[in-house]
PDB file of C-alpha atoms in Angstrom:
ATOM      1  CA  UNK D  17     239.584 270.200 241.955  1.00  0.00           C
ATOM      2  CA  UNK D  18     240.096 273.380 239.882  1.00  0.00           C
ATOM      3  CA  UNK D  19     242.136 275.340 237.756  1.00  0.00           C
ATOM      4  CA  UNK D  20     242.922 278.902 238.530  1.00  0.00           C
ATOM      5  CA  UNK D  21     243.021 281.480 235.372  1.00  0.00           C
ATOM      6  CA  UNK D  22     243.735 284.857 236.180  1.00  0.00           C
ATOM      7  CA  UNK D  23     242.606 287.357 233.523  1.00  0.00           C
ATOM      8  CA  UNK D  24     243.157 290.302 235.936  1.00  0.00           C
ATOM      9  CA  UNK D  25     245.368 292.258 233.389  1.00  0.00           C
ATOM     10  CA  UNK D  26     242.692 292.168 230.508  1.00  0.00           C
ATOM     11  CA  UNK D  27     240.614 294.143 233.237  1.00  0.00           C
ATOM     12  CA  UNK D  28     242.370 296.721 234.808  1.00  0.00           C
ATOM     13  CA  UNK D  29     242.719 298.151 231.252  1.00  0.00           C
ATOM     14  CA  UNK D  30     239.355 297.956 230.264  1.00  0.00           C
ATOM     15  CA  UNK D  31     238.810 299.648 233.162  1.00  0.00           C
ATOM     16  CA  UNK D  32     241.040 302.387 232.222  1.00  0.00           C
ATOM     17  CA  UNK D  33     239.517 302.653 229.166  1.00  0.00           C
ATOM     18  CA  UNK D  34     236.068 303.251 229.810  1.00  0.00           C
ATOM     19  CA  UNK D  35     235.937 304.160 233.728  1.00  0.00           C
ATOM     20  CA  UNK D  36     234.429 307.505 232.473  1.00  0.00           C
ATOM     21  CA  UNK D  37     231.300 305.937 229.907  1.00  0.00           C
ATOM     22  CA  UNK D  38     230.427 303.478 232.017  1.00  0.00           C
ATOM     23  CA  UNK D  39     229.523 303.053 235.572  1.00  0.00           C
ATOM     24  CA  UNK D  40     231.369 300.741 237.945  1.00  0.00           C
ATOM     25  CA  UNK D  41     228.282 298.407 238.521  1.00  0.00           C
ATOM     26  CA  UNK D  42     227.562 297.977 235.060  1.00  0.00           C
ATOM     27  CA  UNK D  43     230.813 297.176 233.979  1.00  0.00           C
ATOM     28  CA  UNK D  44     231.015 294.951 236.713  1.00  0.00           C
ATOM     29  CA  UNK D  45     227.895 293.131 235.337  1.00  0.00           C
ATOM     30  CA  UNK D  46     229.399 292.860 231.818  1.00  0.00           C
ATOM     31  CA  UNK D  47     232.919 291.303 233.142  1.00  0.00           C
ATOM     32  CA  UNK D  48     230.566 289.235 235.286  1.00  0.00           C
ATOM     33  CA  UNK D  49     228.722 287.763 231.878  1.00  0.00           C
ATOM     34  CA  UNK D  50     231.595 288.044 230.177  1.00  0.00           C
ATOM     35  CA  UNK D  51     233.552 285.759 232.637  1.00  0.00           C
ATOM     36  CA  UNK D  52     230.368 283.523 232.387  1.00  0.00           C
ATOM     37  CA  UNK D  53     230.662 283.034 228.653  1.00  0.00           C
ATOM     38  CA  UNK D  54     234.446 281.952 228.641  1.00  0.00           C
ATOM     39  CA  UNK D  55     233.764 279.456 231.352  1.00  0.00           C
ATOM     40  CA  UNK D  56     231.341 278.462 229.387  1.00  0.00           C
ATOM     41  CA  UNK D  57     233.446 277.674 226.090  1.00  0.00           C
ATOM     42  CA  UNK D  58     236.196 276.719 228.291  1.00  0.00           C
ATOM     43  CA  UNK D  59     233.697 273.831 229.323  1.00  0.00           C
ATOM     44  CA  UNK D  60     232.802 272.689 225.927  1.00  0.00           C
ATOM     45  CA  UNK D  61     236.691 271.936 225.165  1.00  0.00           C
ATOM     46  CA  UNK D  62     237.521 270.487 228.034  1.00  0.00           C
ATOM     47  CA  UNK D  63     234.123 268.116 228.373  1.00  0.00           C
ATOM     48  CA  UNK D  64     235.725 267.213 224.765  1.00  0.00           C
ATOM     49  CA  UNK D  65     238.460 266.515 226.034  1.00  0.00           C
ATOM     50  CA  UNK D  66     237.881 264.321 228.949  1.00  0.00           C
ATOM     51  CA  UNK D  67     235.394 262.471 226.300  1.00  0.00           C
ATOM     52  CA  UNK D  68     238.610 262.025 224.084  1.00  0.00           C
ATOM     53  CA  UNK D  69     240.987 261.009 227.168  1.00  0.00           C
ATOM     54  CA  UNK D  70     238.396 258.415 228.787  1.00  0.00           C
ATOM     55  CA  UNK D  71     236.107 257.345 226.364  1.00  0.00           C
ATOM     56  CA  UNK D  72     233.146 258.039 228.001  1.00  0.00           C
ATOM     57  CA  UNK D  73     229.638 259.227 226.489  1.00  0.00           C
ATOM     58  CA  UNK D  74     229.864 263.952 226.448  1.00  0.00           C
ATOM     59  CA  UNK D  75     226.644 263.519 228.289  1.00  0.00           C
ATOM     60  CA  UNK D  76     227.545 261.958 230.903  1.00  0.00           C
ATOM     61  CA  UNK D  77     230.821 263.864 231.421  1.00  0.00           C
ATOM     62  CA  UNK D  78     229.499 267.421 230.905  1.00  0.00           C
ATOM     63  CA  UNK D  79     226.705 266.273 233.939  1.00  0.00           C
ATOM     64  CA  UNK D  80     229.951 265.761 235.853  1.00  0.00           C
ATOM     65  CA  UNK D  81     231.389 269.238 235.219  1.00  0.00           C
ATOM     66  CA  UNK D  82     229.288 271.837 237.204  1.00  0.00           C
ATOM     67  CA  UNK D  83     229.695 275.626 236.651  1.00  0.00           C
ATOM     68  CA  UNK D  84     229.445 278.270 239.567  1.00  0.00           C
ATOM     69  CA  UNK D  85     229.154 281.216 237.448  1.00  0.00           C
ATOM     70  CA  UNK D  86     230.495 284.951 238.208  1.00  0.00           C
ATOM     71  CA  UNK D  87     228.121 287.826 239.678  1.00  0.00           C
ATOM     72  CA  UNK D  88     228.934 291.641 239.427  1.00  0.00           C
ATOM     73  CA  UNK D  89     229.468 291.423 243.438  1.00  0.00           C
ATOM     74  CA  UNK D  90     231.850 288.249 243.068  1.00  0.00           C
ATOM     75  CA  UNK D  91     233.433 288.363 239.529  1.00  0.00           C
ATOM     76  CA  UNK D  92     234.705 284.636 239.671  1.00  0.00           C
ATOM     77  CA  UNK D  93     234.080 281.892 237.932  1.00  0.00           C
ATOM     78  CA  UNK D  94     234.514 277.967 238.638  1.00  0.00           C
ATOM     79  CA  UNK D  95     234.323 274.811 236.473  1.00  0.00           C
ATOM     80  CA  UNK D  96     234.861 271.691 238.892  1.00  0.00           C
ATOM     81  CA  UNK D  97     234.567 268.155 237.843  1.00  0.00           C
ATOM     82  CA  UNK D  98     232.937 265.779 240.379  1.00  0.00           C
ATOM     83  CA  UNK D  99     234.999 262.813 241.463  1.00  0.00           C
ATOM     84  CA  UNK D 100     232.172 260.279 241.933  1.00  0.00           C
ATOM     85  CA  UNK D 101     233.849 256.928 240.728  1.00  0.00           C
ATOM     86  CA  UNK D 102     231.592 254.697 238.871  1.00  0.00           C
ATOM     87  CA  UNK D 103     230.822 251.048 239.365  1.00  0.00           C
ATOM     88  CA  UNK D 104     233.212 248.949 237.045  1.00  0.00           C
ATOM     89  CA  UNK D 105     230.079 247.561 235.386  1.00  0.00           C
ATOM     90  CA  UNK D 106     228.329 250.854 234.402  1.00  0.00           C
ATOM     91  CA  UNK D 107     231.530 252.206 233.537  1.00  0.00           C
ATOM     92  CA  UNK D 108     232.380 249.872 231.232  1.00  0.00           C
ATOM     93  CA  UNK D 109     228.615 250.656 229.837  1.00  0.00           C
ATOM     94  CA  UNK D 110     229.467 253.866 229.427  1.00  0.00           C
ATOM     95  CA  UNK D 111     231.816 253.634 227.988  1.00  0.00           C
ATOM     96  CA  UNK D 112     230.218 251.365 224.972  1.00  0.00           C
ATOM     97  CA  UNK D 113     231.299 247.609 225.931  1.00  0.00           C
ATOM     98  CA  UNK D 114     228.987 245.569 227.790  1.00  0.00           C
ATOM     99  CA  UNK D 115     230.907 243.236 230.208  1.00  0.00           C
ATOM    100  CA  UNK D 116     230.510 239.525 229.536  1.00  0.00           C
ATOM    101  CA  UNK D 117     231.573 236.818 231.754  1.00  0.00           C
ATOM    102  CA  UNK D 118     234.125 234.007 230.935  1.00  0.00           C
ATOM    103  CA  UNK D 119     235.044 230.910 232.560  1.00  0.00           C
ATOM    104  CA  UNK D 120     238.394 232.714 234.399  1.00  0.00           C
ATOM    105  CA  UNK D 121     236.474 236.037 235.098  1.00  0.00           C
ATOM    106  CA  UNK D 122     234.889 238.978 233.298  1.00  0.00           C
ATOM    107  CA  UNK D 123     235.841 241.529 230.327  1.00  0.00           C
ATOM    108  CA  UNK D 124     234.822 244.880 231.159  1.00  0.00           C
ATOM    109  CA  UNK D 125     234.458 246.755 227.818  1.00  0.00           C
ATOM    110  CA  UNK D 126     238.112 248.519 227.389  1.00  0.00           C
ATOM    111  CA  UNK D 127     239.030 247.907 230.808  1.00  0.00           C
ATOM    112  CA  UNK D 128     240.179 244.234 230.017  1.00  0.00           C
ATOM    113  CA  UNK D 129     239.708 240.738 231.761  1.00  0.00           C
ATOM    114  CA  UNK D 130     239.127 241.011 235.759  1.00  0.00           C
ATOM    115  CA  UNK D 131     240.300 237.538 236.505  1.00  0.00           C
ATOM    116  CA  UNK D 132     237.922 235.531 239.191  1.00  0.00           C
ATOM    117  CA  UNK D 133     235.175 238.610 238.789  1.00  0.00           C
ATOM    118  CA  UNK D 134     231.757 237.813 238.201  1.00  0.00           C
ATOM    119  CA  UNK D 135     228.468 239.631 237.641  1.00  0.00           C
ATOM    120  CA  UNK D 136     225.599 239.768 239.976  1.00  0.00           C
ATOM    121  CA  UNK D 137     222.137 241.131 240.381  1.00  0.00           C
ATOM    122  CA  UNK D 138     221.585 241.514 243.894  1.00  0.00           C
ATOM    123  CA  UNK D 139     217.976 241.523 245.217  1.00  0.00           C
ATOM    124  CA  UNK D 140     217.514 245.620 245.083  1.00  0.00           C
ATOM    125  CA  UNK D 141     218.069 245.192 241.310  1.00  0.00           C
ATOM    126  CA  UNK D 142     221.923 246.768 241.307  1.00  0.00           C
ATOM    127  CA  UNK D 143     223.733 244.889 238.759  1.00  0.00           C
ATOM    128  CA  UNK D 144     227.596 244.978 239.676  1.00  0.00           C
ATOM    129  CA  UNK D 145     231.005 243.182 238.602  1.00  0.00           C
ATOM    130  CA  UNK D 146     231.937 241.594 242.086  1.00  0.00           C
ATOM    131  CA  UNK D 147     235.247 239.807 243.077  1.00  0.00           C
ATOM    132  CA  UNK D 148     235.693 237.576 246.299  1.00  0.00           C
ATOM    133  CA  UNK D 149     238.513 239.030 248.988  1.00  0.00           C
ATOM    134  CA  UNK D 150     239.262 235.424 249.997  1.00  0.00           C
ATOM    135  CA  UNK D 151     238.678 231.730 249.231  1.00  0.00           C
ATOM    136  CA  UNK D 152     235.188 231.248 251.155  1.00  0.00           C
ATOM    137  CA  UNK D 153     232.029 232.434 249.617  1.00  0.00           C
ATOM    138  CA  UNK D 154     231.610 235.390 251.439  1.00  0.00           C
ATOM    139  CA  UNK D 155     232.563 238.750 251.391  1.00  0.00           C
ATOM    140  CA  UNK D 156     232.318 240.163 248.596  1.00  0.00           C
ATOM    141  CA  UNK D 157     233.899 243.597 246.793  1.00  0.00           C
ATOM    142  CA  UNK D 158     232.230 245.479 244.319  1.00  0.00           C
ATOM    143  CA  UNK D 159     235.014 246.558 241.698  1.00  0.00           C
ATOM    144  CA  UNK D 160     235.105 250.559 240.613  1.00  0.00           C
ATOM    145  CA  UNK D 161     236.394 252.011 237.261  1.00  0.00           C
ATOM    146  CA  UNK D 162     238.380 255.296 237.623  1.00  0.00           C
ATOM    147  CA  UNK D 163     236.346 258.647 238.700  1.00  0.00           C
ATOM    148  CA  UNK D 164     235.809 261.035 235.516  1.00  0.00           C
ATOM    149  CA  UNK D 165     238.682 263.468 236.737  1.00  0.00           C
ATOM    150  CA  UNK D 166     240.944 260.728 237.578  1.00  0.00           C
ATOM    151  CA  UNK D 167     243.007 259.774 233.856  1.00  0.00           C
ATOM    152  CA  UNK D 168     243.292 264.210 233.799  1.00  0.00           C
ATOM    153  CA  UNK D 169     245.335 264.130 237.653  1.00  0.00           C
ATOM    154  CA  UNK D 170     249.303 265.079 237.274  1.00  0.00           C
ATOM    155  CA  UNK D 171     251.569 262.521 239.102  1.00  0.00           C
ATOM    156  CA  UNK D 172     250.981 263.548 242.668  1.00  0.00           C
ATOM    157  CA  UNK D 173     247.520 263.163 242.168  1.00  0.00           C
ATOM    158  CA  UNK D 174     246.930 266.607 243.567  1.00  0.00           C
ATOM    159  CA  UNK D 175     246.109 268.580 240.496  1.00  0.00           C
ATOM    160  CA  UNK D 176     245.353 268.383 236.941  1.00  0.00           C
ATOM    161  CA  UNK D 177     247.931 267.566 234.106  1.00  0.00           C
ATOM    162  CA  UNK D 178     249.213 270.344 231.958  1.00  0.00           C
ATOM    163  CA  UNK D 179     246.954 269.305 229.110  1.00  0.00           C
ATOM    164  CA  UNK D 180     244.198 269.398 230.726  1.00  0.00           C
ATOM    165  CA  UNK D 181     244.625 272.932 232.159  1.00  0.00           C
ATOM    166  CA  UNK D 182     245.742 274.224 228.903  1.00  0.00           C
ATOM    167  CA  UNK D 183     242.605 273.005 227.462  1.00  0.00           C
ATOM    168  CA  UNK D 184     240.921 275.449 229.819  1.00  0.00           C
ATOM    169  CA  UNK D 185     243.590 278.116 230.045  1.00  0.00           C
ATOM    170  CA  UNK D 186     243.677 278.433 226.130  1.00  0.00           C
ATOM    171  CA  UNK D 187     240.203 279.080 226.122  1.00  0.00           C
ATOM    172  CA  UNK D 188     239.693 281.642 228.487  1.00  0.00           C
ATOM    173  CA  UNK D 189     242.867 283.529 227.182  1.00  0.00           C
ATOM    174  CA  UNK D 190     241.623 283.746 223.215  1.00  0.00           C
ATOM    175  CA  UNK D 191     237.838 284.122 224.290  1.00  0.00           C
ATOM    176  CA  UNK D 192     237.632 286.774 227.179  1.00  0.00           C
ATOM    177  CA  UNK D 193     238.828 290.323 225.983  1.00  0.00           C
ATOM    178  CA  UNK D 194     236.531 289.902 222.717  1.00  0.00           C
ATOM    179  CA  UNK D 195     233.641 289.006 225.202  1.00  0.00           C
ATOM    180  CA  UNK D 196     235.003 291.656 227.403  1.00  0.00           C
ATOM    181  CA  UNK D 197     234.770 293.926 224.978  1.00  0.00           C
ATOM    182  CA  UNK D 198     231.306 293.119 223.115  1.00  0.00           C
ATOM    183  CA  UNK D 199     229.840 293.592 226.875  1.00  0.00           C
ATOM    184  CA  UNK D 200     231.049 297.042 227.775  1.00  0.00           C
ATOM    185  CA  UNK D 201     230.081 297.764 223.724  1.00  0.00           C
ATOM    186  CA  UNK D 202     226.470 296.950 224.947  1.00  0.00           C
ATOM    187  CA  UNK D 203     226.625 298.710 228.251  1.00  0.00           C
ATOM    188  CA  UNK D 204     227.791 301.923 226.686  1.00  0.00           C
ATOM    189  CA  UNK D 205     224.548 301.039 223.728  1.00  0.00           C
ATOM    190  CA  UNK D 206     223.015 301.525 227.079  1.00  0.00           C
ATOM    191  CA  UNK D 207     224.125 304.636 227.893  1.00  0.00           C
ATOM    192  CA  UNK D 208     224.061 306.135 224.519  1.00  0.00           C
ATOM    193  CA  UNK D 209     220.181 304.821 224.200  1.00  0.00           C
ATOM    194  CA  UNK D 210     219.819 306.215 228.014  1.00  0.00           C
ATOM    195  CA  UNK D 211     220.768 309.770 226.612  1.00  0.00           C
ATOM    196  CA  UNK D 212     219.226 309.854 223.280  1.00  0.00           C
ATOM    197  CA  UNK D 213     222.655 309.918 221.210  1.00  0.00           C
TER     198      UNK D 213
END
């Protein structure tokens, strides 16, 4: 899942601006890092936020956000978040409560009683929060907490809310013509360095 910023406008002017100092590949490679370092920011606010919204450790969430960062051939950009769900007890680990069993079931951490749950070690060493699916001993279901995208999905569970795109979109928008800017200011360094001015 991803969220689409378009920050087109910011460089067809630059582009105007300094088509004549600076070459076309060059200032390709400074959108390029300059792209790069927005994403980048962009990711620190909305790791934060997910952190904030699910109350999970910023380590673990920021593993879960991956960056595929922009190239002078392909100026684009993309944070994704992975959906990997986590087991209900390492979830609930993660997010600071250890689970504890009662006599009607077992408290996850934040994520409340799960009545007739119990926890097992089974003989690989996985430790789980397990519930039976009918009255005989056997099967069993291991029971999930949410994915780390999943409390930042809008209704139809097809995108992301409008906070947490904002969180991103923000970013970008205050962050990119200033890094825009200081890149081309280095590239034309370049050039000025290139021809002894």
């Amino acid at each position: 899942m991803s969220v689409t910023v378009r920050v087109t406008d910011t460089f067809d002017k630059l582009e105007r601006a300094f088509r004549d100092l600076v070459p076309v590949e060059r200032r390709n490679a400074a959108y390029a890092r300059a792209i790069n370092k927005a994403v980048a920011q962009a990711r620190t606010q909305w790791v934060r936020f997910i952190v904030k919204s699910t109350q999970l450790p910023y380590g673990y969430v920021r593993s879960a956000t991956v960056v595929f960062n922009a190239s002078a051939a392909r100026p684009t950009a993309m944070l994704t978040v992975s959906g990997r769900y986590l087991t209900l007890f390492r979830y609930a680990l993660a997010a600071g409560g250890k689970p504890f069993l009662l006599p009607s079931g077992v408290v996850a951490g934040r994520w409340g009683m799960h009545r007739g749950a119990f926890i097992a070690k089974m003989p690989n060493g996985h430790i789980g929060i397990f519930a039976r699916t009918s009255k005989k001993r056997l099967p069993l279901k291991q029971l999930y907490g949410p994915s780390v995208p999943r409390p930042l999905l809008d209704e139809r569970k097809v995108g992301f809310n409008k906070d947490a795109a904002k969180v991103i979109t923000d970013k970008v928008g205050e962050v990119i013509l200033p890094l825009a800017l200081h890149e081309i200011g280095r590239e034309i360094d370049r050039v000025k360095a290139r021809h002894g001015v």
